[in-house]
Coordinates of C-alpha atoms and ligand atoms in Angstrom, one line a residue:
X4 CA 2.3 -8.2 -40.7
X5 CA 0.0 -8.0 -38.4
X6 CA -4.0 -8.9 -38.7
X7 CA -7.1 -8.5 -37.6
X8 CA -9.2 -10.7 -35.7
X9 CA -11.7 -10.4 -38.3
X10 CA -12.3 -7.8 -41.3
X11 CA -13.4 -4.9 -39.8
X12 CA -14.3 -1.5 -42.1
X13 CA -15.4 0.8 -39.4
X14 CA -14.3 4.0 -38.6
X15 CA -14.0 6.0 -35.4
X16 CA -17.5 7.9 -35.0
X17 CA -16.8 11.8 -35.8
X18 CA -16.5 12.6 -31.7
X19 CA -15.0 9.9 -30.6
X20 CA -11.6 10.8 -29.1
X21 CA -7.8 9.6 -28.7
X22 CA -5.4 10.1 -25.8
X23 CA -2.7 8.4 -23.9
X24 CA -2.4 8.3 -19.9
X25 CA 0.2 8.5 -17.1
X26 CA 0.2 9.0 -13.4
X27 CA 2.0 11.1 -11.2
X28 CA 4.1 8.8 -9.1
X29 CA 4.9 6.3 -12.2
X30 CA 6.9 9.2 -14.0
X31 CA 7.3 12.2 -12.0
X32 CA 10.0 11.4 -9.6
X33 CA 11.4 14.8 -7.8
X34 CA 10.0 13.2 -5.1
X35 CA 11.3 15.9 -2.1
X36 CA 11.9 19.0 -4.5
X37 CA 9.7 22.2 -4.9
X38 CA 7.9 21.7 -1.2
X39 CA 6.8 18.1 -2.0
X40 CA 6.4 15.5 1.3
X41 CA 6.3 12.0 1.3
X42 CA 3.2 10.2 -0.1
X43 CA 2.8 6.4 1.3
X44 CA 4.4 5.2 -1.7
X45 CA 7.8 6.8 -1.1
X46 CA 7.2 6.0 3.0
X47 CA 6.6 2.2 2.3
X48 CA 9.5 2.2 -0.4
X49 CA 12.3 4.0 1.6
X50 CA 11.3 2.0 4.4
X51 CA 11.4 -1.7 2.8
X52 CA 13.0 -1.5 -1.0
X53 CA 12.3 -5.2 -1.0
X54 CA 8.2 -4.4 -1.3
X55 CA 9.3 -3.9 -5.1
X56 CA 11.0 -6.9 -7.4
X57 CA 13.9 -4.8 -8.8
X58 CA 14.2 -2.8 -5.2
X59 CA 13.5 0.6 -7.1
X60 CA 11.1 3.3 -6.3
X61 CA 9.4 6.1 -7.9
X62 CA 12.3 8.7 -6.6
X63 CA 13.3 9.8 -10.1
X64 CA 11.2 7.6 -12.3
X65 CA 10.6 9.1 -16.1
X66 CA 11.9 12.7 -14.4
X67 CA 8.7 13.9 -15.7
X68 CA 9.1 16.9 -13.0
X69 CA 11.8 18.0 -15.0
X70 CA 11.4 16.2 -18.6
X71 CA 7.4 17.6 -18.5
X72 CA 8.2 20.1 -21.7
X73 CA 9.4 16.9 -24.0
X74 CA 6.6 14.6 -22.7
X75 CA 4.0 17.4 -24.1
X76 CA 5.9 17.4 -27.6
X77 CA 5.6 13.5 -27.8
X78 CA 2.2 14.1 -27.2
X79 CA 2.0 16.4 -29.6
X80 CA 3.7 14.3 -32.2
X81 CA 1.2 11.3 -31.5
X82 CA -1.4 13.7 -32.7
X83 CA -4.3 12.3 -29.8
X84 CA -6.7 14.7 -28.5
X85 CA -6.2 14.7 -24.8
X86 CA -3.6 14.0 -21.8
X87 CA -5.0 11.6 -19.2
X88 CA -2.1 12.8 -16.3
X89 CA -2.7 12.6 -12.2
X90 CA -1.2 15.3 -10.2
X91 CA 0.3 14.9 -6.6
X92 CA -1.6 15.5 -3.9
X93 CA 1.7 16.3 -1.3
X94 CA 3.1 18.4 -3.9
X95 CA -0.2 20.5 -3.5
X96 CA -0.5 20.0 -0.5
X97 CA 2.1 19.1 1.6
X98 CA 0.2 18.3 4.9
X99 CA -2.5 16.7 2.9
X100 CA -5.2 17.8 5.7
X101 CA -8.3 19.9 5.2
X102 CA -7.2 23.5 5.2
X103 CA -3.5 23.3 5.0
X104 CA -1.5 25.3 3.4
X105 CA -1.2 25.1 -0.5
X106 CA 2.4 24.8 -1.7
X107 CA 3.1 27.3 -4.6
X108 CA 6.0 25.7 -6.1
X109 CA 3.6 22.4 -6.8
X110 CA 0.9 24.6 -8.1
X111 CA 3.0 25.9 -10.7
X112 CA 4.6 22.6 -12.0
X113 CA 1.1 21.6 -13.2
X114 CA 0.5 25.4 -14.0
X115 CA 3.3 25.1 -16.6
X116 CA 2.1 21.7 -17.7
X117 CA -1.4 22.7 -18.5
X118 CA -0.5 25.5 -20.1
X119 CA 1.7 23.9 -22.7
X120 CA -0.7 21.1 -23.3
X121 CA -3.4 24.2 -23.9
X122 CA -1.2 26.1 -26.0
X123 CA -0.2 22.8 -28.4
X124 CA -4.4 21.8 -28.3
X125 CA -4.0 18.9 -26.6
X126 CA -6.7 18.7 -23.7
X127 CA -5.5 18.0 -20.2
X128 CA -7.7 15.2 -18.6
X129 CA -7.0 15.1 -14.8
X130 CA -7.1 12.6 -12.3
X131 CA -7.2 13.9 -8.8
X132 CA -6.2 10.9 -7.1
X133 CA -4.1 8.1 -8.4
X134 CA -2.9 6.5 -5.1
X135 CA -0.1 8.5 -3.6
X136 CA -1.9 9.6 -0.6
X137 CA 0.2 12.4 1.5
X138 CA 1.6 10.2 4.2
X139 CA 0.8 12.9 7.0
X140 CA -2.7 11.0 5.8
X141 CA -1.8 7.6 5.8
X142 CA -0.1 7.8 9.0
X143 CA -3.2 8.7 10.5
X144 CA -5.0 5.7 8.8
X145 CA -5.3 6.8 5.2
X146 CA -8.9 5.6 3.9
X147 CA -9.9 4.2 7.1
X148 CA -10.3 6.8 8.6
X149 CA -13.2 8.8 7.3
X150 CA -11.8 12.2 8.1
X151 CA -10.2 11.3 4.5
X152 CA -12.9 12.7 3.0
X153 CA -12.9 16.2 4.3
X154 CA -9.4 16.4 3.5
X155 CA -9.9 15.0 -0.1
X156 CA -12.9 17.2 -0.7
X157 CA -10.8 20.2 0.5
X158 CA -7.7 19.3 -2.0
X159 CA -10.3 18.3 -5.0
X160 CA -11.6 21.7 -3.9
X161 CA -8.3 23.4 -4.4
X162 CA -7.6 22.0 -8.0
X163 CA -11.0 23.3 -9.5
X164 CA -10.2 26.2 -8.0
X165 CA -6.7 26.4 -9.2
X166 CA -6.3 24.5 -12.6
X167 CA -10.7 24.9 -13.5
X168 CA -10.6 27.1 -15.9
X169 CA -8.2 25.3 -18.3
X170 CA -8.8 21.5 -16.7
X171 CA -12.6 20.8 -18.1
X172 CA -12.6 17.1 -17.4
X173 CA -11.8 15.5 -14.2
X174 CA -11.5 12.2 -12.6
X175 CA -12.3 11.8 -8.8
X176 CA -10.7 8.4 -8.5
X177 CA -8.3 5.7 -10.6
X178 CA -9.6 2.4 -9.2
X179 CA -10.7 2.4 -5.9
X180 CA -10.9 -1.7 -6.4
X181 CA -7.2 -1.8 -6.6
X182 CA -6.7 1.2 -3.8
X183 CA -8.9 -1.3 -1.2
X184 CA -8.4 -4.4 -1.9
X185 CA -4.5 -4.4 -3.0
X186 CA -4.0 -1.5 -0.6
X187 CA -6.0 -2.6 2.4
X188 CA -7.1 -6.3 1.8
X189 CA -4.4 -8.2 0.1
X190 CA -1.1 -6.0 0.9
X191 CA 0.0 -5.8 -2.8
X192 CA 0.1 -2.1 -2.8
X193 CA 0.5 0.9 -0.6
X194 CA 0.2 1.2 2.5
X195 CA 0.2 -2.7 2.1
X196 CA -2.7 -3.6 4.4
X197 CA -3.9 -6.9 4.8
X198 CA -7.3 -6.9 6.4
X199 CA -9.2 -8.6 3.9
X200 CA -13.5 -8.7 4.0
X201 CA -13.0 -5.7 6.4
X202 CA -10.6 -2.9 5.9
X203 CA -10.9 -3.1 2.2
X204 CA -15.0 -2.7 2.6
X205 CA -14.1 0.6 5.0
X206 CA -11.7 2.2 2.1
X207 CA -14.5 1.6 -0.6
X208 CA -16.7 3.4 1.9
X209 CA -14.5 6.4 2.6
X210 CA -13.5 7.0 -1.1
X211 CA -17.2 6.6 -2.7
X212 CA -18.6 9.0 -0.6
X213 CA -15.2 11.4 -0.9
X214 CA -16.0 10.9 -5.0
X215 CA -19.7 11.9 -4.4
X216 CA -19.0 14.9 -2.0
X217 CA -16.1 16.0 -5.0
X218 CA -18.5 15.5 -7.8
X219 CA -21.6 17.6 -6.2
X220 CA -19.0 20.1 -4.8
X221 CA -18.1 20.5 -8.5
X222 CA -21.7 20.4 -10.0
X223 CA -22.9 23.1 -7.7
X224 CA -20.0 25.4 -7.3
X225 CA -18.3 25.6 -10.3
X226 CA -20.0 23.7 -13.4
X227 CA -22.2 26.4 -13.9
X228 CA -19.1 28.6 -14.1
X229 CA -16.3 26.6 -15.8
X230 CA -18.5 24.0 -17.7
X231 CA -16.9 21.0 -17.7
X232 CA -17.3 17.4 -16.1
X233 CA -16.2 14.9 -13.7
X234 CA -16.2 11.3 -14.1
X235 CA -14.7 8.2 -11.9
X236 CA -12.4 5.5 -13.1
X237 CA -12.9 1.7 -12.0
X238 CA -10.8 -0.9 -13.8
X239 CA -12.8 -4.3 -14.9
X240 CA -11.0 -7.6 -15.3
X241 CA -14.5 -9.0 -17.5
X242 CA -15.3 -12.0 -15.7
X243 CA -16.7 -14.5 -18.4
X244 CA -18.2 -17.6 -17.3
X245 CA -15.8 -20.7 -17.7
X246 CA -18.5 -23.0 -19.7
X247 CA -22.3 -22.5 -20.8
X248 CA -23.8 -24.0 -17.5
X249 CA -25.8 -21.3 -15.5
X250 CA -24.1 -22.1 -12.1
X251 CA -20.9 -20.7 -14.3
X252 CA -23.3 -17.7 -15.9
X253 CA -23.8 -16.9 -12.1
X254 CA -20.5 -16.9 -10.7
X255 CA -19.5 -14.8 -13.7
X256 CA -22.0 -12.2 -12.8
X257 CA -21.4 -13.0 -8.9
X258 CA -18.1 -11.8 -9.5
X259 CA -18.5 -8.4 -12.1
X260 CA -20.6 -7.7 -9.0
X261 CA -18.5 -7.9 -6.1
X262 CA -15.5 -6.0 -8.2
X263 CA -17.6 -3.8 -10.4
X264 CA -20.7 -3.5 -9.1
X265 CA -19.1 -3.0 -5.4
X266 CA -18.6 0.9 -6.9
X267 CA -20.2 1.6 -10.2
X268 CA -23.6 0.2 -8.4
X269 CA -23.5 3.1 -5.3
X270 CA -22.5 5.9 -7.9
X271 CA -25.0 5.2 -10.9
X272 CA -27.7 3.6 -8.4
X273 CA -27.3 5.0 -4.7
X274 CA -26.0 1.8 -2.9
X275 CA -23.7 -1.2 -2.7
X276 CA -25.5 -4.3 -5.3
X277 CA -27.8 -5.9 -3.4
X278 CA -26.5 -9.7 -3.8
X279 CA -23.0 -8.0 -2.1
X280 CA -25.4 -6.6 1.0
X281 CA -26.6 -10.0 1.4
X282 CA -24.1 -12.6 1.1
X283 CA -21.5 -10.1 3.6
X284 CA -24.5 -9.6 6.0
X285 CA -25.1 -13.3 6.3
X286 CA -21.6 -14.2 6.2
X287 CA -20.9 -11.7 8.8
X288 CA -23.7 -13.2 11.1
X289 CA -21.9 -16.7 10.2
X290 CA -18.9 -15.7 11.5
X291 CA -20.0 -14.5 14.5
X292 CA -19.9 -10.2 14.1
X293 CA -22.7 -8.4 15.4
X294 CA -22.9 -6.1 11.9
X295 CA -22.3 -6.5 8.5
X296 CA -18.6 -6.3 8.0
X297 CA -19.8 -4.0 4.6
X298 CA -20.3 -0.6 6.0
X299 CA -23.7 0.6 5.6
X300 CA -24.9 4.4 3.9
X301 CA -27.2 6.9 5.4
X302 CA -30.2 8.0 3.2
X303 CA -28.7 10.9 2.4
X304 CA -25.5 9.6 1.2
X305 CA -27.5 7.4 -1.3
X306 CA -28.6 10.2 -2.7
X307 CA -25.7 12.4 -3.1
X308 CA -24.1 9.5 -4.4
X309 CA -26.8 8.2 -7.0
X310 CA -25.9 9.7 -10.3
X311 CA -22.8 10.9 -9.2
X312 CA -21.2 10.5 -12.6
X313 CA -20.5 12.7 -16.0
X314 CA -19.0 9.6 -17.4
X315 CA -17.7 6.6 -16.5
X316 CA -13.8 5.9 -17.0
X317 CA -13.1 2.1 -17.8
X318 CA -9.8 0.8 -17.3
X319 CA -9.3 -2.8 -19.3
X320 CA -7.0 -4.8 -19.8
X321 CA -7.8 -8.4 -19.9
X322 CA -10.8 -11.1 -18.9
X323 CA -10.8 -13.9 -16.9
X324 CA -13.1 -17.2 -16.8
X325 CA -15.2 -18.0 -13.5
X326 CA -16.4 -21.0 -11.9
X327 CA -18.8 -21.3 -8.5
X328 CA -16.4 -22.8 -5.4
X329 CA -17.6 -23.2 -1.8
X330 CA -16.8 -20.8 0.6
X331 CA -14.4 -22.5 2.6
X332 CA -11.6 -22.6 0.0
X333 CA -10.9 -19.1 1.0
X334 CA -9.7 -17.1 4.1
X335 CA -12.0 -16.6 6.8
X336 CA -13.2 -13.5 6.5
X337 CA -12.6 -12.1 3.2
X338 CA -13.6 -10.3 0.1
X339 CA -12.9 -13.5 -1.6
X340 CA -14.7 -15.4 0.3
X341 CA -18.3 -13.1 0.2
X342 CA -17.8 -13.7 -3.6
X343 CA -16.8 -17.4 -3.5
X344 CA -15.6 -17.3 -7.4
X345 CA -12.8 -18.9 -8.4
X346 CA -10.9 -17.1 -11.6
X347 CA -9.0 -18.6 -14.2
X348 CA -7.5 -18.0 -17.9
X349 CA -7.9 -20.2 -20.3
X350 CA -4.7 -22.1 -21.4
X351 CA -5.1 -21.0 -24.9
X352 CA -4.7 -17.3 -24.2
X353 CA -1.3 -15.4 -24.5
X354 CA 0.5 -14.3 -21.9
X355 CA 2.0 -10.8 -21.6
X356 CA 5.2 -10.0 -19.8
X357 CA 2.2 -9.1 -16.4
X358 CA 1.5 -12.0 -14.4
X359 CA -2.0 -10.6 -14.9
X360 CA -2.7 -9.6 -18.0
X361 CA -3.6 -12.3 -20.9
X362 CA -4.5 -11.1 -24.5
X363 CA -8.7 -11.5 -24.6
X364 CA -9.5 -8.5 -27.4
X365 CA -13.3 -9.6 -27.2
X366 CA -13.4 -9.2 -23.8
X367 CA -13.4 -6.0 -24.5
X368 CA -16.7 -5.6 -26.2
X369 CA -18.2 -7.8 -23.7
X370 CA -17.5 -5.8 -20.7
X371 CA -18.8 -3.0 -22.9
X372 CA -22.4 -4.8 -23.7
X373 CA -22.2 -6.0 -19.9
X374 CA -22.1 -2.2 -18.7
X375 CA -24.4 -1.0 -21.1
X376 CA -27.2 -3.4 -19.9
X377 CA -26.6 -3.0 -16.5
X378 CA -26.2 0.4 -15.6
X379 CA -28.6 1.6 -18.5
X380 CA -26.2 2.6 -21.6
X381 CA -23.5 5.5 -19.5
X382 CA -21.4 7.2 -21.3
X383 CA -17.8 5.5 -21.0
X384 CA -14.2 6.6 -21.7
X385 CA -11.7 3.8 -21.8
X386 CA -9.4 5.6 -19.7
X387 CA -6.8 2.6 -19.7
X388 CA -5.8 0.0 -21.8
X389 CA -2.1 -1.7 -22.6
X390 CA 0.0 -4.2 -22.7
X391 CA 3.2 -5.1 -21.0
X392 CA 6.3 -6.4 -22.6
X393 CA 9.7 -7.2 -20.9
X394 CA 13.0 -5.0 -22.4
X395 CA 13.8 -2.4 -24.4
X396 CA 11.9 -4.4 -27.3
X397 CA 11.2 -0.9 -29.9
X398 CA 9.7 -3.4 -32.2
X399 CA 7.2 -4.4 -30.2
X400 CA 4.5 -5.9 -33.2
X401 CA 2.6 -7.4 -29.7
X402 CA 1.4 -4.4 -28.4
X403 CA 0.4 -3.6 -31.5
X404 CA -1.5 -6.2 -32.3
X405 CA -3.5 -5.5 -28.9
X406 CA -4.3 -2.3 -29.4
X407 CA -5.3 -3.0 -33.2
X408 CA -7.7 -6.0 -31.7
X409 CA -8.9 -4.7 -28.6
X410 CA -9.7 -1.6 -30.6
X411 CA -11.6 -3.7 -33.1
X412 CA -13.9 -4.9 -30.3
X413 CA -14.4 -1.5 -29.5
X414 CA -15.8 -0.3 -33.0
X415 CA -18.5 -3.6 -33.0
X416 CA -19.4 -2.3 -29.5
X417 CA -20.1 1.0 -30.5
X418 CA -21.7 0.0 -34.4
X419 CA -23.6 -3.4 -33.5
X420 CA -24.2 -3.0 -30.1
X421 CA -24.8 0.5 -29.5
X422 CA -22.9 1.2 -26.5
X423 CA -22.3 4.6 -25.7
X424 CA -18.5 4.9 -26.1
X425 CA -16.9 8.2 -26.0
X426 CA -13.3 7.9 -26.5
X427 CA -10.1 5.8 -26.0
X428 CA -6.7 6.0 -24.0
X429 CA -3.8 4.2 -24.6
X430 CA -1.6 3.1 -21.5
X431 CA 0.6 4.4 -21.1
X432 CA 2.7 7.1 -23.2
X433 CA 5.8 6.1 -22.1
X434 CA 7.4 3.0 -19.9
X435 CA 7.7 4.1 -16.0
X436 CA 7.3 2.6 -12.5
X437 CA 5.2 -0.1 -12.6
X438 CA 4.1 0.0 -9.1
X439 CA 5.5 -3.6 -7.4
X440 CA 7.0 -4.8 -10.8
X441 CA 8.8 -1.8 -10.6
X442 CA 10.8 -1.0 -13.8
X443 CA 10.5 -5.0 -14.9
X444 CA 7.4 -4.5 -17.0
X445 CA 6.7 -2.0 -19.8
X446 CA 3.7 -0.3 -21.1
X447 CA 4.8 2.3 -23.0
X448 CA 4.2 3.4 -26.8
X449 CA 7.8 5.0 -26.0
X450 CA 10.8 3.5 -24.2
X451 CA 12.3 5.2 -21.2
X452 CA 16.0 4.2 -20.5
X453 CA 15.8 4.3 -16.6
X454 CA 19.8 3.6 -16.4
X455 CA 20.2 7.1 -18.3
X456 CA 20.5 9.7 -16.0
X457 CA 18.8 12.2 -18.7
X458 CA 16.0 9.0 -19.0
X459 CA 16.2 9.4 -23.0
X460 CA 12.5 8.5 -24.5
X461 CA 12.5 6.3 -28.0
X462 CA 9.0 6.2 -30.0
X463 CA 8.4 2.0 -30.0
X464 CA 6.5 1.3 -33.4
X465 CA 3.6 1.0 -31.7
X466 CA 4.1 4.4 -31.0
X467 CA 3.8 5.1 -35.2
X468 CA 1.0 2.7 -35.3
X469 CA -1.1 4.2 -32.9
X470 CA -0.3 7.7 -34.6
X471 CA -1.4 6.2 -37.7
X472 CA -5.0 5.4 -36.3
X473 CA -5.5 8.9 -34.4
X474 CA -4.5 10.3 -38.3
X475 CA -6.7 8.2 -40.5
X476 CA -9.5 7.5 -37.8
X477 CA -9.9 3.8 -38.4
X478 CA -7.8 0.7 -38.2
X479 CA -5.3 -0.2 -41.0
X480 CA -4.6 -3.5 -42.0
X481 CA -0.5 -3.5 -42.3
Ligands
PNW17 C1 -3.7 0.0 -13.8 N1 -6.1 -5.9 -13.5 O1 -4.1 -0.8 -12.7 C2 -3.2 1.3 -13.1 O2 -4.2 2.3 -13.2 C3 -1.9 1.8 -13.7 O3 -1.3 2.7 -12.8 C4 -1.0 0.7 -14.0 O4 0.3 1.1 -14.3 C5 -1.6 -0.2 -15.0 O5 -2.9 -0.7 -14.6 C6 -0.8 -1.4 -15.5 O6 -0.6 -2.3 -14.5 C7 -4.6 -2.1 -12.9 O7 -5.7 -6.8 -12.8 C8 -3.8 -3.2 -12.7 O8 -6.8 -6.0 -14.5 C9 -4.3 -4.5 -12.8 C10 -5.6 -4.6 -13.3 C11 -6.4 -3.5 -13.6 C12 -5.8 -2.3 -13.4

């Protein structure tokens, strides 16, 4: 039995759409077949297994490289309109760099793909990049180094070229806050960095103006031809203030800025929020630099970067409360520390099997209102949104209850609010390598048995529930 929040008789506007999301190195594995090189991930993992809490990588994973033709049928079976997937830069690419050869065996794996998602009219939705930079890259700094952006431009390049005519939406980037700052800041992801309040400012740099040279690239040269669009994903933990008093109000907003607004703000607006540009420059001076530890754009990169956006991609998953503390309860320097917010979740909330991750379903609507009056009303595709749960666990009556309340929030944001919400995307289709967590925590609507060597996939019930809301377009009260 599960319930909603409240009654809620709404159904899903006529266009609004349904789809579920994966990413390449969470379920491909064939890591080092068909031409493919090493990305950072599989360096850093081969290198140290104890990075990840179960010691497993993404070497086999789902063995979606080889299991692609019965993911597409579960697709099919689900009955959603599109396939969010990410494809593998160093299977395309092998050498990663600008102008390198393109590795033919690769090119068709996602040929095949694409083709059977087209033939069974489910649309493939493709994100370019989803963190498993070549390693050839990485080893020469990764996003650091802003030669990055020539050789990301070149590969986004290759795939309009390649996969454009059947491919008509793309996403530049998944989450360049947790590519920087758990990447390059805080050393919880690849390449496990951690040069917080500098090198994570750098990476946001390099990657903003990589998306804005891929989305003009795409505009100009083959929009007019091929017709489709390209949007940007950037995950949002809403930060909610943690009582009614202003100072709380402020930090609340303090910190959408310094993790929202340190991206969306450039890409809708031109440039970095302005409270970000000041608190980091006088920081900086504080501490004694000589220039603003946040990298700084050029007037022409402002504007090939305002409006660099079809749509915006929102990854959600969960809100957290914010209070004001001083500055020096945090390392010296730090991204933290320009923000000076301390985050919390309330007691009350429940807990998923992610550290993370608390269940907050009107969060949802609020980060949707919160977008909507700051960035003037974009169109937005919830590109991500899930819960995690621990075991095999088919009847998992949780998740469902998430996506049935979560979704609720999303219908009052789109009827009483007006915000401009175009679609909806379950994370993830099926359970897979869950980055650090490895295969501890799952998000799947189906189960993956990762100690099967042929990885057999079980539908969960939220897998039939979720089928049952694509089918009647509205929410059902069971
Ligand atoms: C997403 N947060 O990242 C990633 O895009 C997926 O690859 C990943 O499997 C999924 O979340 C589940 O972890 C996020 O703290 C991780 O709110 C954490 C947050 C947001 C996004």
């Amino acid at each position: 039995q599960i319930a909603l929040s409240e009654p809620n008789n709404y159904s899903f506007p006529e266009n609004f759409i349904f789809g579920v999301a994966t990413a390449s190195y969470q379920i491909e594995g064939g890591w080092n077949e068909g031409g493919r090189t090493e990305s950072t991930w599989d360096y850093q993992l081969h290198k140290n297994p104890d990075l990840i809490v179960d010691k497993s990588n993404g070497d086999v994973a789902c063995d979606s490289y080889h299991k692609w033709k019965e993911d597409v049928q579960l697709i099919k079976n689900l009955g959603v309109n599109f396939y969010r997937f990410s494809i593998s830069w160093s299977r395309i690419l092998p050498q990663g760099f600008k102008g390198s050869e393109i590795n033919q065996e690769g090119v068709t794996y996602y040929n095949d793909l694409i083709d059977e998602l087209v033939s069974k009219g489910i649309e493939p939705y493709v994100t370019i990049f989803h963190w498993d930079t070549p390693q050839a890259l990485e080893s020469q700094g990764g996003w650091l180094n802003e030669s990055i952006i020539d050789d990301y431009t070149y590969y986004a390049r290759v795939l309009f070229t390649l996969y454009g005519d059947r491919v008509k939406t793309w996403i530049t980037f998944n989450e360049f806050h947790q590519i920087c700052e758990e990447g390059y800041g805080l050393a919880k992801k690849a390449p496990f960095e951690n040069l917080t309040g500098v090198a994570d400012y750098q990476c946001g740099h390099q990657a903003l103006l990589a998306h804005s040279r891929a989305y003009r690239i795409y505009e100009q040269e083959f929009k007019p031809i091929q017709g489709g669009n390209v949007g940007v994903v950037i995950d949002s933990v809403y930060g909610a203030p943690k009582t009614d008093s202003e100072l709380d109000k402020n930090a609340a907003e303090l910190q959408m800025q310094f993790d929202f607004g340190w991206f969306f703000n450039p890409i809708v607006y031109g440039n970095y929020p302005q409270v970000m540009i000041d608190r980091i420059d006088e920081l900086s001076k504080r501490e004694g630099y000589n220039t603003s530890r946040l990298p700084k754009f050029s007037d022409n990169e402002i504007e090939t970067m305002k409006g660099s956006f079809d749509f915006l991609g929102l990854n959600h998953y969960t809100t957290n409360l914010c209070t004001l503390i001083g500055s020096n309860n945090f390392p010296n320097p730090s991204h933290a520390r320009d923000c000076s917010v301390e985050t919390s979740a309330d007691p009350s909330w429940k807990p998923s099997a992610a550290s993370w991750l608390w269940y907050v379903p009107w969060g949802m609507r609020d980060v949707l209102v919160w977008i909507k009056e700051h960035y003037n009303n974009p169109p937005v595709l919830i590109t991500e949104n899930g819960w995690a749960t621990r075991g095999k666990r088919l009847n998992d009556t949780d998740r469902i209850e998430y996506i049935q309340n979560y979704l609720s929030e999303v219908l009052k944001a789109i009827y009483e609010d007006n915000c401009n919400v175009l679609g909806y995307t379950a994370w993830s289709l099926m359970d897979n390598f869950e980055w650090t967590r490895g295969y501890t925590e799952k998000f799947g609507l189906v189960h993956v048995d990762f100690n099967d060597p042929n990885r057999t996939r079980t539908p969960r019930q939220s897998y039939s529930f979720y089928q049952e809301i694509v089918r009647t377009r509205r929410l059902v009260n069971k």
